[in-house]
Short mmCIF file of C-alpha atoms in Angstrom, two decimals:
data_model
loop_
_atom_site.label_atom_id
_atom_site.label_comp_id
_atom_site.label_asym_id
_atom_site.label_seq_id
_atom_site.Cartn_x
_atom_site.Cartn_y
_atom_site.Cartn_z
CA UNK T 1 0.00 -0.08 -0.10
CA UNK T 2 1.37 3.46 -0.91
CA UNK T 3 1.93 5.95 1.91
CA UNK T 4 0.15 9.27 2.09
CA UNK T 5 3.03 11.76 2.14
CA UNK T 6 2.49 15.44 3.08
CA UNK T 7 4.96 18.26 3.52
CA UNK T 8 4.02 21.02 6.06
CA UNK T 9 6.17 24.27 6.48
CA UNK T 10 6.28 26.79 9.26
CA UNK T 11 8.45 29.76 9.99
CA UNK T 12 9.56 31.78 13.02
CA UNK T 13 11.44 34.98 13.58
CA UNK T 14 13.75 36.14 16.35
CA UNK T 15 12.88 38.78 18.86
CA UNK T 16 15.07 41.20 16.86
CA UNK T 17 12.95 41.00 13.72
CA UNK T 18 11.42 44.37 13.05
CA UNK T 19 7.70 43.12 13.34
CA UNK T 20 8.64 41.41 16.63
CA UNK T 21 10.20 44.64 17.87
CA UNK T 22 6.98 46.38 17.28
CA UNK T 23 5.03 43.57 19.00
CA UNK T 24 7.11 43.58 22.11
CA UNK T 25 6.94 47.37 22.40
CA UNK T 26 3.20 47.24 22.06
CA UNK T 27 2.79 44.58 24.78
CA UNK T 28 5.48 46.18 26.90
CA UNK T 29 3.37 49.40 27.02
CA UNK T 30 0.16 47.54 27.77
CA UNK T 31 1.98 45.54 30.61
CA UNK T 32 3.07 48.88 32.18
CA UNK T 33 -0.56 50.07 32.13
CA UNK T 34 -1.70 46.92 33.83
CA UNK T 35 0.76 47.25 36.75
CA UNK T 36 -1.03 50.15 38.15
CA UNK T 37 -4.48 49.72 36.46
CA UNK T 38 -5.58 46.10 35.84
CA UNK T 39 -8.67 47.53 33.98
CA UNK T 40 -6.62 49.32 31.46
CA UNK T 41 -7.73 49.06 27.85
CA UNK T 42 -5.27 49.14 25.04
CA UNK T 43 -5.01 49.13 21.27
CA UNK T 44 -1.45 50.10 20.78
CA UNK T 45 0.28 49.90 17.44
CA UNK T 46 3.94 50.45 16.60
CA UNK T 47 5.93 51.19 13.50
CA UNK T 48 9.69 51.21 13.26
CA UNK T 49 12.19 51.92 10.58
CA UNK T 50 15.73 53.32 10.35
CA UNK T 51 16.31 55.55 13.35
CA UNK T 52 12.49 55.80 14.18
CA UNK T 53 9.89 54.21 16.44
CA UNK T 54 6.37 55.60 16.12
CA UNK T 55 3.73 54.39 18.77
CA UNK T 56 -0.01 55.27 18.02
CA UNK T 57 -3.32 53.90 19.11
CA UNK T 58 -6.09 54.20 21.53
CA UNK T 59 -5.83 53.60 25.40
CA UNK T 60 -7.97 54.01 28.48
CA UNK T 61 -5.86 53.89 31.65
CA UNK T 62 -5.22 55.42 35.02
CA UNK T 63 -1.51 54.46 34.81
CA UNK T 64 1.13 56.84 33.71
CA UNK T 65 3.48 55.06 31.30
CA UNK T 66 6.82 56.52 30.17
CA UNK T 67 6.53 55.27 26.63
CA UNK T 68 9.89 56.58 25.58
CA UNK T 69 11.53 54.53 28.44
CA UNK T 70 9.60 51.43 27.46
CA UNK T 71 10.70 51.66 23.90
CA UNK T 72 14.28 51.94 24.73
CA UNK T 73 14.24 49.28 27.32
CA UNK T 74 12.68 46.73 24.92
CA UNK T 75 15.22 47.56 22.29
CA UNK T 76 18.08 47.29 24.83
CA UNK T 77 16.82 43.90 25.99
CA UNK T 78 16.55 42.56 22.57
CA UNK T 79 20.14 43.67 21.80
CA UNK T 80 19.84 46.75 19.74
CA UNK T 81 22.43 48.60 21.93
CA UNK T 82 25.15 49.51 19.35
CA UNK T 83 25.04 52.36 16.85
CA UNK T 84 26.96 50.14 14.41
CA UNK T 85 23.65 48.09 13.95
CA UNK T 86 22.09 51.17 12.39
CA UNK T 87 19.25 51.06 15.07
CA UNK T 88 20.28 51.71 18.70
CA UNK T 89 18.19 52.03 21.85
CA UNK T 90 20.14 55.18 22.95
CA UNK T 91 19.65 57.43 19.90
CA UNK T 92 16.55 56.17 18.04
CA UNK T 93 13.81 58.82 17.65
CA UNK T 94 10.47 58.02 19.38
CA UNK T 95 7.23 59.62 18.36
CA UNK T 96 4.14 59.03 20.43
CA UNK T 97 0.46 59.69 19.29
CA UNK T 98 -1.98 58.03 21.58
CA UNK T 99 -5.62 59.08 22.40
CA UNK T 100 -8.54 57.69 24.40
CA UNK T 101 -10.66 54.75 23.40
CA UNK T 102 -13.78 55.54 21.38
CA UNK T 103 -16.80 55.90 23.69
CA UNK T 104 -18.86 54.08 21.12
CA UNK T 105 -16.68 50.87 21.56
CA UNK T 106 -16.32 51.46 25.30
CA UNK T 107 -20.05 51.44 26.10
CA UNK T 108 -20.29 47.88 24.56
CA UNK T 109 -17.37 46.43 26.58
CA UNK T 110 -18.04 48.20 29.98
CA UNK T 111 -20.08 46.18 32.28
CA UNK T 112 -23.42 47.89 33.18
CA UNK T 113 -23.50 50.35 30.24
CA UNK T 114 -24.92 50.31 26.80
CA UNK T 115 -27.71 48.23 25.31
CA UNK T 116 -26.21 45.08 26.69
CA UNK T 117 -25.50 45.23 30.61
CA UNK T 118 -23.10 42.29 30.56
CA UNK T 119 -19.44 43.00 29.38
CA UNK T 120 -19.54 42.46 25.62
CA UNK T 121 -16.95 41.58 22.99
CA UNK T 122 -14.66 44.53 21.93
CA UNK T 123 -15.26 43.58 18.31
CA UNK T 124 -16.88 41.18 15.93
CA UNK T 125 -14.75 38.44 14.33
CA UNK T 126 -13.75 34.84 14.42
CA UNK T 127 -10.96 33.06 16.32
CA UNK T 128 -9.38 29.67 16.30
CA UNK T 129 -7.73 27.44 18.81
CA UNK T 130 -5.91 24.15 18.17
CA UNK T 131 -4.11 21.25 19.83
CA UNK T 132 -2.53 18.05 18.54
CA UNK T 133 -0.86 15.21 20.32
CA UNK T 134 2.05 15.04 17.96
CA UNK T 135 4.29 16.91 20.32
CA UNK T 136 4.85 17.27 23.99
CA UNK T 137 3.64 20.87 23.71
CA UNK T 138 0.43 19.64 22.03
CA UNK T 139 1.39 21.90 19.20
CA UNK T 140 2.13 21.20 15.53
CA UNK T 141 5.76 19.99 15.07
CA UNK T 142 6.82 22.34 12.31
CA UNK T 143 6.04 25.52 14.28
CA UNK T 144 7.53 24.00 17.56
CA UNK T 145 10.85 23.33 15.74
CA UNK T 146 10.81 26.80 13.93
CA UNK T 147 10.48 28.49 17.29
CA UNK T 148 13.19 26.41 18.88
CA UNK T 149 15.42 27.30 16.09
CA UNK T 150 15.06 31.13 16.44
CA UNK T 151 15.15 30.85 20.25
CA UNK T 152 18.53 28.95 19.92
CA UNK T 153 19.76 31.58 17.42
CA UNK T 154 19.00 34.33 19.99
CA UNK T 155 20.53 32.34 22.85
CA UNK T 156 23.93 31.70 21.16
CA UNK T 157 24.12 35.34 20.36
CA UNK T 158 23.20 36.49 23.94
CA UNK T 159 25.43 33.91 25.50
CA UNK T 160 28.46 35.11 23.41
CA UNK T 161 28.92 31.64 21.77
CA UNK T 162 28.64 33.27 18.36
CA UNK T 163 29.37 36.86 19.24
CA UNK T 164 29.34 37.98 15.64
CA UNK T 165 25.54 37.53 15.42
CA UNK T 166 23.13 40.52 15.57
CA UNK T 167 19.46 40.52 16.82
CA UNK T 168 17.51 39.88 13.60
CA UNK T 169 16.91 36.35 12.19
CA UNK T 170 14.33 33.89 10.78
CA UNK T 171 13.89 30.13 10.60
CA UNK T 172 11.76 27.86 8.41
CA UNK T 173 11.19 24.13 8.72
CA UNK T 174 9.46 21.77 6.29
CA UNK T 175 8.44 18.50 8.03
CA UNK T 176 7.53 15.31 5.91
CA UNK T 177 4.68 13.38 7.29
CA UNK T 178 3.81 9.85 6.21
CA UNK T 179 0.18 8.69 6.99
CA UNK T 180 -0.10 11.65 9.44
CA UNK T 181 3.06 10.87 11.38
CA UNK T 182 6.25 13.21 11.24
CA UNK T 183 9.15 11.18 9.74
CA UNK T 184 11.78 13.60 8.73
CA UNK T 185 12.73 17.22 7.97
CA UNK T 186 12.62 17.93 4.31
CA UNK T 187 13.97 21.51 4.46
CA UNK T 188 15.58 23.86 6.97
CA UNK T 189 16.13 27.66 6.31
CA UNK T 190 18.07 29.97 8.60
CA UNK T 191 18.60 33.66 8.08
CA UNK T 192 21.14 34.94 10.65
CA UNK T 193 21.87 38.63 10.88
CA UNK T 194 25.70 39.15 11.46
CA UNK T 195 28.62 41.49 11.72
CA UNK T 196 31.07 42.10 8.78
CA UNK T 197 33.97 40.17 10.50
CA UNK T 198 32.70 36.62 9.87
CA UNK T 199 32.91 34.68 6.55
CA UNK T 200 29.92 32.97 5.16
CA UNK T 201 31.63 29.57 5.34
CA UNK T 202 32.30 30.08 9.06
CA UNK T 203 28.85 31.37 9.70
CA UNK T 204 27.22 28.31 8.04
CA UNK T 205 29.37 25.83 9.79
CA UNK T 206 28.67 27.48 13.23
CA UNK T 207 24.88 27.65 12.57
CA UNK T 208 24.89 23.95 11.66
CA UNK T 209 26.83 23.06 14.83
CA UNK T 210 25.30 25.39 17.49
CA UNK T 211 21.75 25.95 16.19
CA UNK T 212 20.54 23.29 13.82
CA UNK T 213 22.05 20.11 15.12
CA UNK T 214 21.17 20.63 18.75
CA UNK T 215 17.56 21.41 17.91
CA UNK T 216 16.61 19.05 15.07
CA UNK T 217 18.92 16.16 15.85
CA UNK T 218 17.37 12.81 14.61
CA UNK T 219 14.85 14.33 12.27
CA UNK T 220 17.62 15.57 9.80
CA UNK T 221 19.06 13.04 7.44
CA UNK T 222 21.45 13.27 4.47
CA UNK T 223 18.69 14.26 2.09
CA UNK T 224 17.51 17.20 4.14
CA UNK T 225 17.97 20.45 2.28
CA UNK T 226 19.62 23.14 4.55
CA UNK T 227 19.89 26.76 3.44
CA UNK T 228 21.88 29.20 5.82
CA UNK T 229 21.98 32.86 4.63
CA UNK T 230 21.24 31.72 1.11
CA UNK T 231 22.05 35.17 -0.47
CA UNK T 232 25.61 34.99 1.08
CA UNK T 233 25.37 37.67 3.72
CA UNK T 234 23.02 39.33 6.18
CA UNK T 235 24.92 42.39 7.38
CA UNK T 236 22.13 44.92 7.23
CA UNK T 237 19.21 43.81 9.30
CA UNK T 238 16.53 44.85 11.69
CA UNK T 239 14.55 48.11 10.91
CA UNK T 240 17.25 49.63 8.65
CA UNK T 241 16.57 46.65 6.27
CA UNK T 242 12.82 46.15 6.82
CA UNK T 243 10.19 48.31 8.35
CA UNK T 244 8.30 46.70 11.24
CA UNK T 245 4.64 46.82 12.20
CA UNK T 246 2.74 45.46 15.14
CA UNK T 247 0.60 42.37 14.26
CA UNK T 248 2.15 41.26 11.00
CA UNK T 249 3.37 37.87 12.29
CA UNK T 250 0.01 36.29 13.05
CA UNK T 251 0.86 32.87 11.82
CA UNK T 252 4.06 32.82 13.60
CA UNK T 253 2.27 33.77 16.72
CA UNK T 254 -0.13 30.89 16.51
CA UNK T 255 0.07 27.46 14.78
CA UNK T 256 2.35 28.02 11.84
CA UNK T 257 -0.35 27.79 9.25
CA UNK T 258 -1.56 24.28 10.39
CA UNK T 259 -5.01 25.53 10.78
CA UNK T 260 -6.96 28.57 9.65
CA UNK T 261 -6.60 31.97 11.25
CA UNK T 262 -9.41 34.49 11.93
CA UNK T 263 -7.02 37.34 10.94
CA UNK T 264 -6.84 39.33 14.19
CA UNK T 265 -3.36 40.06 15.68
CA UNK T 266 -2.74 39.83 19.44
CA UNK T 267 0.00 42.33 20.50
CA UNK T 268 -1.00 45.63 22.05
CA UNK T 269 -4.62 44.65 22.55
CA UNK T 270 -6.29 44.30 25.99
CA UNK T 271 -8.39 41.32 27.01
CA UNK T 272 -11.67 42.81 26.20
CA UNK T 273 -10.63 42.40 22.58
CA UNK T 274 -11.63 38.87 21.65
CA UNK T 275 -9.12 38.83 18.86
CA UNK T 276 -6.67 37.99 21.69
CA UNK T 277 -8.50 36.74 24.60
CA UNK T 278 -10.93 34.34 22.88
CA UNK T 279 -7.97 32.99 20.65
CA UNK T 280 -6.22 32.15 24.07
CA UNK T 281 -9.39 30.59 25.35
CA UNK T 282 -9.84 28.54 22.20
CA UNK T 283 -6.32 27.29 22.71
CA UNK T 284 -7.12 26.39 26.32
CA UNK T 285 -10.18 24.49 25.41
CA UNK T 286 -8.56 22.54 22.49
CA UNK T 287 -5.60 21.82 24.57
CA UNK T 288 -7.72 20.21 27.32
CA UNK T 289 -9.85 18.24 24.86
CA UNK T 290 -6.63 16.60 23.42
CA UNK T 291 -4.92 16.22 26.87
CA UNK T 292 -8.07 14.54 28.02
CA UNK T 293 -7.78 11.99 25.16
CA UNK T 294 -11.06 12.92 23.65
CA UNK T 295 -9.29 13.40 20.24
CA UNK T 296 -5.89 13.35 18.77
CA UNK T 297 -6.43 16.74 17.14
CA UNK T 298 -8.86 19.39 17.91
CA UNK T 299 -9.75 22.72 16.34
CA UNK T 300 -12.02 25.24 18.04
CA UNK T 301 -13.74 28.15 16.05
CA UNK T 302 -15.60 30.84 17.92
CA UNK T 303 -17.27 33.93 16.58
CA UNK T 304 -18.53 37.11 18.23
CA UNK T 305 -20.57 40.32 17.55
CA UNK T 306 -19.32 43.67 19.03
CA UNK T 307 -20.87 44.50 22.41
CA UNK T 308 -22.46 40.94 22.75
CA UNK T 309 -21.14 38.72 25.56
CA UNK T 310 -22.01 35.32 24.36
CA UNK T 311 -20.48 34.02 21.21
CA UNK T 312 -22.56 33.94 18.11
CA UNK T 313 -20.88 30.66 17.01
CA UNK T 314 -18.77 27.86 18.51
CA UNK T 315 -17.66 24.94 16.48
CA UNK T 316 -15.50 21.84 16.97
CA UNK T 317 -13.53 19.88 14.46
CA UNK T 318 -11.43 16.76 15.46
CA UNK T 319 -10.56 15.82 11.92
CA UNK T 320 -11.86 12.29 12.34
CA UNK T 321 -9.59 11.73 15.37
CA UNK T 322 -12.37 11.94 18.03
CA UNK T 323 -12.83 9.12 20.60
CA UNK T 324 -16.41 10.36 21.08
CA UNK T 325 -18.61 12.35 18.89
CA UNK T 326 -17.96 16.09 18.09
CA UNK T 327 -21.50 16.77 19.32
CA UNK T 328 -20.63 15.22 22.73
CA UNK T 329 -17.28 17.12 22.89
CA UNK T 330 -19.20 20.42 22.13
CA UNK T 331 -21.60 19.52 24.90
CA UNK T 332 -18.85 19.09 27.43
CA UNK T 333 -17.21 22.34 26.27
CA UNK T 334 -20.33 24.25 26.74
CA UNK T 335 -20.70 22.67 30.30
CA UNK T 336 -17.18 23.36 31.57
CA UNK T 337 -15.95 26.47 29.58
CA UNK T 338 -17.55 30.01 29.36
CA UNK T 339 -16.57 32.06 26.28
CA UNK T 340 -18.02 35.34 27.51
CA UNK T 341 -15.28 38.03 27.71
CA UNK T 342 -15.66 38.56 31.43
CA UNK T 343 -15.38 34.89 32.15
CA UNK T 344 -12.38 34.45 29.83
CA UNK T 345 -10.51 37.20 31.50
CA UNK T 346 -11.36 35.69 34.92
CA UNK T 347 -10.54 32.13 33.95
CA UNK T 348 -7.23 32.91 32.26
CA UNK T 349 -6.10 35.64 34.73
CA UNK T 350 -5.69 38.16 31.86
CA UNK T 351 -5.37 41.29 34.01
CA UNK T 352 -1.87 40.44 34.96
CA UNK T 353 1.17 42.19 33.11
CA UNK T 354 2.34 39.01 31.34
CA UNK T 355 1.98 40.03 27.65
CA UNK T 356 5.45 41.25 26.61
CA UNK T 357 6.62 37.72 27.20
CA UNK T 358 4.14 36.36 24.61
CA UNK T 359 5.29 38.77 21.89
CA UNK T 360 8.26 36.57 20.67
CA UNK T 361 8.49 32.86 19.92
CA UNK T 362 4.77 32.16 19.82
CA UNK T 363 1.80 32.70 22.14
CA UNK T 364 1.03 28.94 22.41
CA UNK T 365 3.06 25.82 23.30
CA UNK T 366 5.06 27.57 26.00
CA UNK T 367 5.76 26.31 29.48
CA UNK T 368 5.74 29.64 31.18
CA UNK T 369 3.57 29.47 34.33
CA UNK T 370 1.88 32.90 33.62
CA UNK T 371 0.37 31.51 30.44
CA UNK T 372 -2.83 30.30 31.95
CA UNK T 373 -4.23 29.25 28.59
CA UNK T 374 -1.57 26.48 28.41
CA UNK T 375 -2.92 24.63 31.57
CA UNK T 376 -4.65 21.35 31.20
CA UNK T 377 -6.44 21.56 34.67
CA UNK T 378 -9.85 20.55 32.92
CA UNK T 379 -8.53 17.44 31.18
CA UNK T 380 -9.24 15.08 34.08
CA UNK T 381 -12.95 15.99 34.42
CA UNK T 382 -13.50 15.97 30.70
CA UNK T 383 -11.98 12.50 30.50
CA UNK T 384 -14.15 11.21 33.33
CA UNK T 385 -17.43 12.65 31.86
CA UNK T 386 -16.63 11.52 28.38
CA UNK T 387 -16.03 8.01 29.62
CA UNK T 388 -12.76 7.78 27.76
CA UNK T 389 -10.08 5.37 29.14
#
């Protein structure tokens, strides 16, 4: 019998990628608001280019935030601390243009005001959550590996193992599946930002030794295609090479293209905005369904109307891997999980300043204890009530 072979690709970027710089600044500002006002609302966007960071958007907060300081601290933490990079935390220009949230939106998401007295969704839209048992993280393997590569690329830079590396960088991994099981890596792509004082030959050898081999080990074989700085050099990087914007890496942030995406970005947005909070909740639910053994794969889709608390749609797809019917799984979800914005915020403790940490290397599949949406605390009760052994 012939095998069903499928190739799936995912990419990741380092914390020094221009778009990720903007995500971290946007979430860094939101975290600072939350420290003194847990009810802060935020829709902060960021733009960066050579010598300039611009921060704009809408906020409602009782906190004072020194935005100039947040911008420079984020850049310094990432590693943009030398003028020779063409983008330095000490001399970059910072422009701030923020204003108060629209009262038309506010009345729909403030409990006790507007037509609906219960806290409503901050916007219409659809969100997806997903989990699969193919990895320990209950995430798709390609995106897990892509993130591990960029994390490793950043780590060998920060630890001084490869001191010629600079903050920008990208990875891409193509995994070959046979009958739904990951068998090998077809292609690896690494783009590593570097100084002038390293040869391409040395860089490629070092990246193989210190980044690729420790992360990908047994899945790489002698037929795997490996491309490291395929153009030959990557000296000009970061914002001088590529303008950055908040929210432009939504597939990197989620499941690496393994499932659909509703289109809404996360960073800079407060938790009344279901683009973010409901996507976190959908991941939490899907992960508990898979952890309970109710399905090998689970996709949750949820949809909202602005100002309305209850979702206008909630759907489950187990891709034929369910141990019980999808109708029964949905029944258990409705019994044990509440997708109204107020309850999502309460369940996942989303008024804590934990969001800057989410803004690089993915929002899901992380072991950080502050990421409450990664808990599997409902798996036991779901398993018991489903009657799954």
